Amino acid sequence: MMEWSEIILRLGVATLAGGAIGLNRDLHGKPVGLRTLALVSLATAMVVVLVDPVGPVGFSDAGSRVIQGILTGIGFLGAGVIFHAPDHFRIRGLTSAACTWLTACVGILCGAGQWRIVIVALLFTTAVISIGGPLERALHRLLGGRDLPGHSRDDDPAQSSDAGPHQPGK
């Protein structure tokens, strides 16, 4: 049987890691936030600890099936934050959906006690969600790509597709 300290460590780190990923989404006004992703990570860690309490020695067949089920189910949760804005011809929420799925994976790793992988994954996640958007916009300007939805070449908010009189209710 797993010791209390190990259970608290695995579930606590999973909750904090998921909350940290969710904080970024929340600060950017996205549909998932700190609480949602903290709970996703905690829940997945709980299930992994339940089915494979021995931890980092590998997963049993039952543990493998549980992880497959988690990742499939989380895909449906992630799909719930994706929506199509037909008047803007764009899809929104893909990064939040990806963060939801990634948070479930972090929870699985915490449940398995794979701390090195958790640390590296969180470092890469922080880098991608912190600098990915500004880097993407800068590369679009530098390489002459299409304007990103909602951003003009001059970053003039008055020129964004959200500001015109064509919007319903304006």
C-alpha atoms as an extended CHARMM CRD file, in Angstrom:
* protein
*
       170  EXT
         1         1  MET       CA              0.0000000000        0.0000000000        0.0000000000  PROA      1               0.0000000000
         2         2  MET       CA              1.2460000000        3.4780000000       -0.8980000000  PROA      2               0.0000000000
         3         3  GLU       CA              2.3040000000        5.7690000000        1.9680000000  PROA      3               0.0000000000
         4         4  TRP       CA              0.2980000000        8.9190000000        2.7360000000  PROA      4               0.0000000000
         5         5  SER       CA              3.2780000000       11.1270000000        1.8840000000  PROA      5               0.0000000000
         6         6  GLU       CA              3.5870000000        9.5900000000       -1.5850000000  PROA      6               0.0000000000
         7         7  ILE       CA             -0.1470000000        9.9950000000       -2.2630000000  PROA      7               0.0000000000
         8         8  ILE       CA             -0.0420000000       13.6450000000       -1.1500000000  PROA      8               0.0000000000
         9         9  LEU       CA              3.0570000000       14.2850000000       -3.2710000000  PROA      9               0.0000000000
        10        10  ARG       CA              1.6670000000       12.7360000000       -6.4470000000  PROA      10              0.0000000000
        11        11  LEU       CA             -1.8000000000       14.2670000000       -6.2060000000  PROA      11              0.0000000000
        12        12  GLY       CA             -0.5040000000       17.6030000000       -4.9210000000  PROA      12              0.0000000000
        13        13  VAL       CA              2.0080000000       18.0610000000       -7.7180000000  PROA      13              0.0000000000
        14        14  ALA       CA             -0.6060000000       17.0310000000      -10.2770000000  PROA      14              0.0000000000
        15        15  THR       CA             -3.0400000000       19.6210000000       -8.9070000000  PROA      15              0.0000000000
        16        16  LEU       CA             -0.4100000000       22.3900000000       -8.8150000000  PROA      16              0.0000000000
        17        17  ALA       CA              0.9040000000       21.5620000000      -12.2910000000  PROA      17              0.0000000000
        18        18  GLY       CA             -2.5800000000       21.5320000000      -13.8110000000  PROA      18              0.0000000000
        19        19  GLY       CA             -3.4210000000       24.7590000000      -12.0030000000  PROA      19              0.0000000000
        20        20  ALA       CA             -0.2740000000       26.4210000000      -13.3460000000  PROA      20              0.0000000000
        21        21  ILE       CA             -1.1760000000       25.5090000000      -16.9320000000  PROA      21              0.0000000000
        22        22  GLY       CA             -4.7440000000       26.6590000000      -16.2930000000  PROA      22              0.0000000000
        23        23  LEU       CA             -3.5690000000       29.9740000000      -14.8400000000  PROA      23              0.0000000000
        24        24  ASN       CA             -2.0850000000       30.9000000000      -18.1930000000  PROA      24              0.0000000000
        25        25  ARG       CA             -5.3510000000       30.0580000000      -19.9650000000  PROA      25              0.0000000000
        26        26  ASP       CA             -7.3270000000       31.9990000000      -17.3490000000  PROA      26              0.0000000000
        27        27  LEU       CA             -5.0980000000       35.0740000000      -17.5830000000  PROA      27              0.0000000000
        28        28  HSD       CA             -5.6720000000       35.0920000000      -21.3340000000  PROA      28              0.0000000000
        29        29  GLY       CA             -9.4620000000       34.9080000000      -20.9160000000  PROA      29              0.0000000000
        30        30  LYS       CA             -9.7410000000       31.4270000000      -22.3860000000  PROA      30              0.0000000000
        31        31  PRO       CA            -12.5970000000       28.9650000000      -21.7500000000  PROA      31              0.0000000000
        32        32  VAL       CA            -10.5950000000       26.7270000000      -19.3950000000  PROA      32              0.0000000000
        33        33  GLY       CA             -8.7170000000       28.0350000000      -16.4130000000  PROA      33              0.0000000000
        34        34  LEU       CA             -6.9410000000       27.2620000000      -13.1880000000  PROA      34              0.0000000000
        35        35  ARG       CA             -9.7070000000       25.2820000000      -11.5240000000  PROA      35              0.0000000000
        36        36  THR       CA            -10.6540000000       23.2540000000      -14.5940000000  PROA      36              0.0000000000
        37        37  LEU       CA             -7.1430000000       22.1450000000      -15.4550000000  PROA      37              0.0000000000
        38        38  ALA       CA             -6.1470000000       21.5870000000      -11.8100000000  PROA      38              0.0000000000
        39        39  LEU       CA             -9.1150000000       19.2290000000      -11.5080000000  PROA      39              0.0000000000
        40        40  VAL       CA             -8.3100000000       17.4670000000      -14.8040000000  PROA      40              0.0000000000
        41        41  SER       CA             -4.7550000000       16.8290000000      -13.6650000000  PROA      41              0.0000000000
        42        42  LEU       CA             -5.7980000000       15.7700000000      -10.1590000000  PROA      42              0.0000000000
        43        43  ALA       CA             -8.4510000000       13.3820000000      -11.4950000000  PROA      43              0.0000000000
        44        44  THR       CA             -6.1220000000       11.6890000000      -13.9310000000  PROA      44              0.0000000000
        45        45  ALA       CA             -3.4150000000       11.3260000000      -11.2790000000  PROA      45              0.0000000000
        46        46  MET       CA             -5.9520000000        9.8070000000       -8.8810000000  PROA      46              0.0000000000
        47        47  VAL       CA             -7.0000000000        7.1660000000      -11.3820000000  PROA      47              0.0000000000
        48        48  VAL       CA             -3.4080000000        6.2720000000      -12.2570000000  PROA      48              0.0000000000
        49        49  VAL       CA             -2.5010000000        5.9540000000       -8.5540000000  PROA      49              0.0000000000
        50        50  LEU       CA             -5.5680000000        3.7500000000       -8.1190000000  PROA      50              0.0000000000
        51        51  VAL       CA             -4.7970000000        1.3300000000      -10.9480000000  PROA      51              0.0000000000
        52        52  ASP       CA             -1.0020000000        1.3050000000      -10.7090000000  PROA      52              0.0000000000
        53        53  PRO       CA             -0.0230000000        2.3190000000       -7.1720000000  PROA      53              0.0000000000
        54        54  VAL       CA              3.4710000000        0.8550000000       -7.5410000000  PROA      54              0.0000000000
        55        55  GLY       CA              4.4570000000        3.7500000000       -9.7760000000  PROA      55              0.0000000000
        56        56  PRO       CA              7.4880000000        4.0810000000      -12.0070000000  PROA      56              0.0000000000
        57        57  VAL       CA              8.0910000000        0.3990000000      -12.7800000000  PROA      57              0.0000000000
        58        58  GLY       CA              5.7380000000        0.4600000000      -15.7570000000  PROA      58              0.0000000000
        59        59  PHE       CA              2.0250000000        0.0810000000      -16.2600000000  PROA      59              0.0000000000
        60        60  SER       CA              0.0040000000       -3.0780000000      -15.9760000000  PROA      60              0.0000000000
        61        61  ASP       CA             -2.4070000000       -4.0280000000      -18.7390000000  PROA      61              0.0000000000
        62        62  ALA       CA             -5.2700000000       -2.5980000000      -16.6740000000  PROA      62              0.0000000000
        63        63  GLY       CA             -3.3250000000        0.6100000000      -16.1070000000  PROA      63              0.0000000000
        64        64  SER       CA             -2.6190000000        0.9300000000      -19.7990000000  PROA      64              0.0000000000
        65        65  ARG       CA             -6.3210000000        0.5340000000      -20.6240000000  PROA      65              0.0000000000
        66        66  VAL       CA             -7.2620000000        3.1400000000      -18.0170000000  PROA      66              0.0000000000
        67        67  ILE       CA             -4.7740000000        5.6210000000      -19.4850000000  PROA      67              0.0000000000
        68        68  GLN       CA             -6.1560000000        4.9850000000      -22.9800000000  PROA      68              0.0000000000
        69        69  GLY       CA             -9.6530000000        5.6640000000      -21.6720000000  PROA      69              0.0000000000
        70        70  ILE       CA             -8.5490000000        8.8560000000      -19.9070000000  PROA      70              0.0000000000
        71        71  LEU       CA             -6.9240000000       10.2710000000      -23.0070000000  PROA      71              0.0000000000
        72        72  THR       CA             -9.9290000000        9.4270000000      -25.1750000000  PROA      72              0.0000000000
        73        73  GLY       CA            -12.3450000000       10.9840000000      -22.6900000000  PROA      73              0.0000000000
        74        74  ILE       CA            -10.2350000000       14.0970000000      -22.2670000000  PROA      74              0.0000000000
        75        75  GLY       CA            -10.4060000000       14.5360000000      -26.0320000000  PROA      75              0.0000000000
        76        76  PHE       CA            -14.1620000000       15.0200000000      -25.6620000000  PROA      76              0.0000000000
        77        77  LEU       CA            -13.6720000000       17.5400000000      -22.8480000000  PROA      77              0.0000000000
        78        78  GLY       CA            -11.1840000000       19.4210000000      -24.9940000000  PROA      78              0.0000000000
        79        79  ALA       CA            -13.5940000000       19.4110000000      -27.9120000000  PROA      79              0.0000000000
        80        80  GLY       CA            -16.0480000000       21.2640000000      -25.7090000000  PROA      80              0.0000000000
        81        81  VAL       CA            -13.7950000000       24.3390000000      -25.6190000000  PROA      81              0.0000000000
        82        82  ILE       CA            -13.3310000000       24.4810000000      -29.3980000000  PROA      82              0.0000000000
        83        83  PHE       CA            -15.8230000000       26.5370000000      -31.3280000000  PROA      83              0.0000000000
        84        84  HSD       CA            -16.1700000000       27.9460000000      -34.7940000000  PROA      84              0.0000000000
        85        85  ALA       CA            -16.9400000000       31.6260000000      -35.1480000000  PROA      85              0.0000000000
        86        86  PRO       CA            -18.7610000000       31.5890000000      -38.5020000000  PROA      86              0.0000000000
        87        87  ASP       CA            -18.7870000000       35.3700000000      -38.8700000000  PROA      87              0.0000000000
        88        88  HSD       CA            -14.9950000000       35.4830000000      -38.5240000000  PROA      88              0.0000000000
        89        89  PHE       CA            -14.1150000000       32.3350000000      -40.4920000000  PROA      89              0.0000000000
        90        90  ARG       CA            -11.8930000000       31.0110000000      -37.7320000000  PROA      90              0.0000000000
        91        91  ILE       CA            -11.7030000000       28.2780000000      -35.1520000000  PROA      91              0.0000000000
        92        92  ARG       CA            -11.1150000000       29.2590000000      -31.5150000000  PROA      92              0.0000000000
        93        93  GLY       CA            -10.0900000000       27.2800000000      -28.4720000000  PROA      93              0.0000000000
        94        94  LEU       CA             -7.6000000000       24.8400000000      -30.0040000000  PROA      94              0.0000000000
        95        95  THR       CA             -4.7830000000       25.8520000000      -27.6410000000  PROA      95              0.0000000000
        96        96  SER       CA             -7.0900000000       25.5170000000      -24.6380000000  PROA      96              0.0000000000
        97        97  ALA       CA             -8.1670000000       22.0800000000      -25.8580000000  PROA      97              0.0000000000
        98        98  ALA       CA             -4.5320000000       21.0790000000      -26.3110000000  PROA      98              0.0000000000
        99        99  CYS       CA             -3.7510000000       22.3750000000      -22.8090000000  PROA      99              0.0000000000
       100       100  THR       CA             -6.6060000000       20.2830000000      -21.4290000000  PROA      100             0.0000000000
       101       101  TRP       CA             -5.2320000000       17.1450000000      -23.0590000000  PROA      101             0.0000000000
       102       102  LEU       CA             -1.6570000000       17.9690000000      -22.0170000000  PROA      102             0.0000000000
       103       103  THR       CA             -2.7980000000       18.5810000000      -18.4440000000  PROA      103             0.0000000000
       104       104  ALA       CA             -4.3380000000       15.1200000000      -18.3720000000  PROA      104             0.0000000000
       105       105  CYS       CA             -1.0050000000       13.7000000000      -19.5140000000  PROA      105             0.0000000000
       106       106  VAL       CA              0.7870000000       15.6270000000      -16.7480000000  PROA      106             0.0000000000
       107       107  GLY       CA             -1.6880000000       14.1510000000      -14.2650000000  PROA      107             0.0000000000
       108       108  ILE       CA             -0.9640000000       10.6600000000      -15.5660000000  PROA      108             0.0000000000
       109       109  LEU       CA              2.7770000000       11.2320000000      -15.1550000000  PROA      109             0.0000000000
       110       110  CYS       CA              2.2860000000       12.5920000000      -11.6240000000  PROA      110             0.0000000000
       111       111  GLY       CA              0.1560000000        9.5790000000      -10.7510000000  PROA      111             0.0000000000
       112       112  ALA       CA              2.9600000000        7.3510000000      -12.0110000000  PROA      112             0.0000000000
       113       113  GLY       CA              5.5780000000        9.3180000000      -10.0700000000  PROA      113             0.0000000000
       114       114  GLN       CA              7.5620000000       10.2570000000      -13.1870000000  PROA      114             0.0000000000
       115       115  TRP       CA              8.9630000000       13.5110000000      -11.7590000000  PROA      115             0.0000000000
       116       116  ARG       CA             11.7370000000       14.1650000000      -14.2920000000  PROA      116             0.0000000000
       117       117  ILE       CA              9.3020000000       13.9160000000      -17.1810000000  PROA      117             0.0000000000
       118       118  VAL       CA              6.8280000000       16.1680000000      -15.3230000000  PROA      118             0.0000000000
       119       119  ILE       CA              9.4800000000       18.8470000000      -14.7500000000  PROA      119             0.0000000000
       120       120  VAL       CA             10.6940000000       18.8570000000      -18.3590000000  PROA      120             0.0000000000
       121       121  ALA       CA              7.1160000000       18.8110000000      -19.6950000000  PROA      121             0.0000000000
       122       122  LEU       CA              6.1510000000       21.7740000000      -17.4960000000  PROA      122             0.0000000000
       123       123  LEU       CA              9.2270000000       23.7450000000      -18.5870000000  PROA      123             0.0000000000
       124       124  PHE       CA              8.4080000000       23.1700000000      -22.2490000000  PROA      124             0.0000000000
       125       125  THR       CA              4.7100000000       23.8670000000      -21.6680000000  PROA      125             0.0000000000
       126       126  THR       CA              5.4940000000       27.1530000000      -19.9270000000  PROA      126             0.0000000000
       127       127  ALA       CA              7.7580000000       28.1960000000      -22.7820000000  PROA      127             0.0000000000
       128       128  VAL       CA              5.2200000000       27.3330000000      -25.4760000000  PROA      128             0.0000000000
       129       129  ILE       CA              2.2000000000       28.9850000000      -23.8560000000  PROA      129             0.0000000000
       130       130  SER       CA              4.1880000000       32.0310000000      -22.7130000000  PROA      130             0.0000000000
       131       131  ILE       CA              6.1450000000       32.9310000000      -25.8230000000  PROA      131             0.0000000000
       132       132  GLY       CA              4.3870000000       30.9000000000      -28.5220000000  PROA      132             0.0000000000
       133       133  GLY       CA              1.7630000000       33.5230000000      -29.4090000000  PROA      133             0.0000000000
       134       134  PRO       CA              4.1270000000       36.5210000000      -29.6090000000  PROA      134             0.0000000000
       135       135  LEU       CA              6.6790000000       34.4120000000      -31.5050000000  PROA      135             0.0000000000
       136       136  GLU       CA              4.0300000000       33.2430000000      -33.9670000000  PROA      136             0.0000000000
       137       137  ARG       CA              2.8890000000       36.8450000000      -34.6100000000  PROA      137             0.0000000000
       138       138  ALA       CA              6.4840000000       38.0550000000      -35.0230000000  PROA      138             0.0000000000
       139       139  LEU       CA              7.2830000000       35.2770000000      -37.4930000000  PROA      139             0.0000000000
       140       140  HSD       CA              4.1460000000       36.0710000000      -39.4860000000  PROA      140             0.0000000000
       141       141  ARG       CA              5.2230000000       39.7160000000      -39.7550000000  PROA      141             0.0000000000
       142       142  LEU       CA              8.8340000000       38.8020000000      -40.5490000000  PROA      142             0.0000000000
       143       143  LEU       CA              8.0800000000       36.1140000000      -43.1140000000  PROA      143             0.0000000000
       144       144  GLY       CA              5.1450000000       37.9010000000      -44.7230000000  PROA      144             0.0000000000
       145       145  GLY       CA              2.5440000000       35.2840000000      -43.8750000000  PROA      145             0.0000000000
       146       146  ARG       CA             -1.1770000000       35.8590000000      -43.7760000000  PROA      146             0.0000000000
       147       147  ASP       CA             -2.4070000000       38.0740000000      -40.9630000000  PROA      147             0.0000000000
       148       148  LEU       CA             -3.4560000000       36.0860000000      -37.9500000000  PROA      148             0.0000000000
       149       149  PRO       CA             -7.1620000000       36.3810000000      -37.1900000000  PROA      149             0.0000000000
       150       150  GLY       CA             -7.8650000000       39.4690000000      -35.1160000000  PROA      150             0.0000000000
       151       151  HSD       CA             -4.4360000000       41.0060000000      -35.7890000000  PROA      151             0.0000000000
       152       152  SER       CA             -3.6160000000       43.4790000000      -38.5380000000  PROA      152             0.0000000000
       153       153  ARG       CA             -0.1540000000       44.0210000000      -39.9320000000  PROA      153             0.0000000000
       154       154  ASP       CA              0.1710000000       47.2210000000      -37.8940000000  PROA      154             0.0000000000
       155       155  ASP       CA             -1.4260000000       45.6610000000      -34.8050000000  PROA      155             0.0000000000
       156       156  ASP       CA             -4.0790000000       48.3780000000      -35.0770000000  PROA      156             0.0000000000
       157       157  PRO       CA             -7.1180000000       47.1830000000      -33.1040000000  PROA      157             0.0000000000
       158       158  ALA       CA             -9.3580000000       49.4050000000      -35.2020000000  PROA      158             0.0000000000
       159       159  GLN       CA             -8.4890000000       47.2610000000      -38.2190000000  PROA      159             0.0000000000
       160       160  SER       CA             -9.2460000000       43.9370000000      -36.5930000000  PROA      160             0.0000000000
       161       161  SER       CA            -12.1780000000       41.9300000000      -37.8260000000  PROA      161             0.0000000000
       162       162  ASP       CA            -13.7620000000       42.3700000000      -34.4020000000  PROA      162             0.0000000000
       163       163  ALA       CA            -14.0710000000       46.1440000000      -34.7440000000  PROA      163             0.0000000000
       164       164  GLY       CA            -16.0350000000       46.6850000000      -37.9540000000  PROA      164             0.0000000000
       165       165  PRO       CA            -19.6580000000       47.7170000000      -38.3980000000  PROA      165             0.0000000000
       166       166  HSD       CA            -20.3360000000       44.3270000000      -39.9680000000  PROA      166             0.0000000000
       167       167  GLN       CA            -20.5760000000       42.7900000000      -36.4890000000  PROA      167             0.0000000000
       168       168  PRO       CA            -24.0450000000       41.7760000000      -35.3200000000  PROA      168             0.0000000000
       169       169  GLY       CA            -25.5430000000       44.3130000000      -32.9800000000  PROA      169             0.0000000000
       170       170  LYS       CA            -23.3970000000       47.2260000000      -34.2240000000  PROA      170             0.0000000000
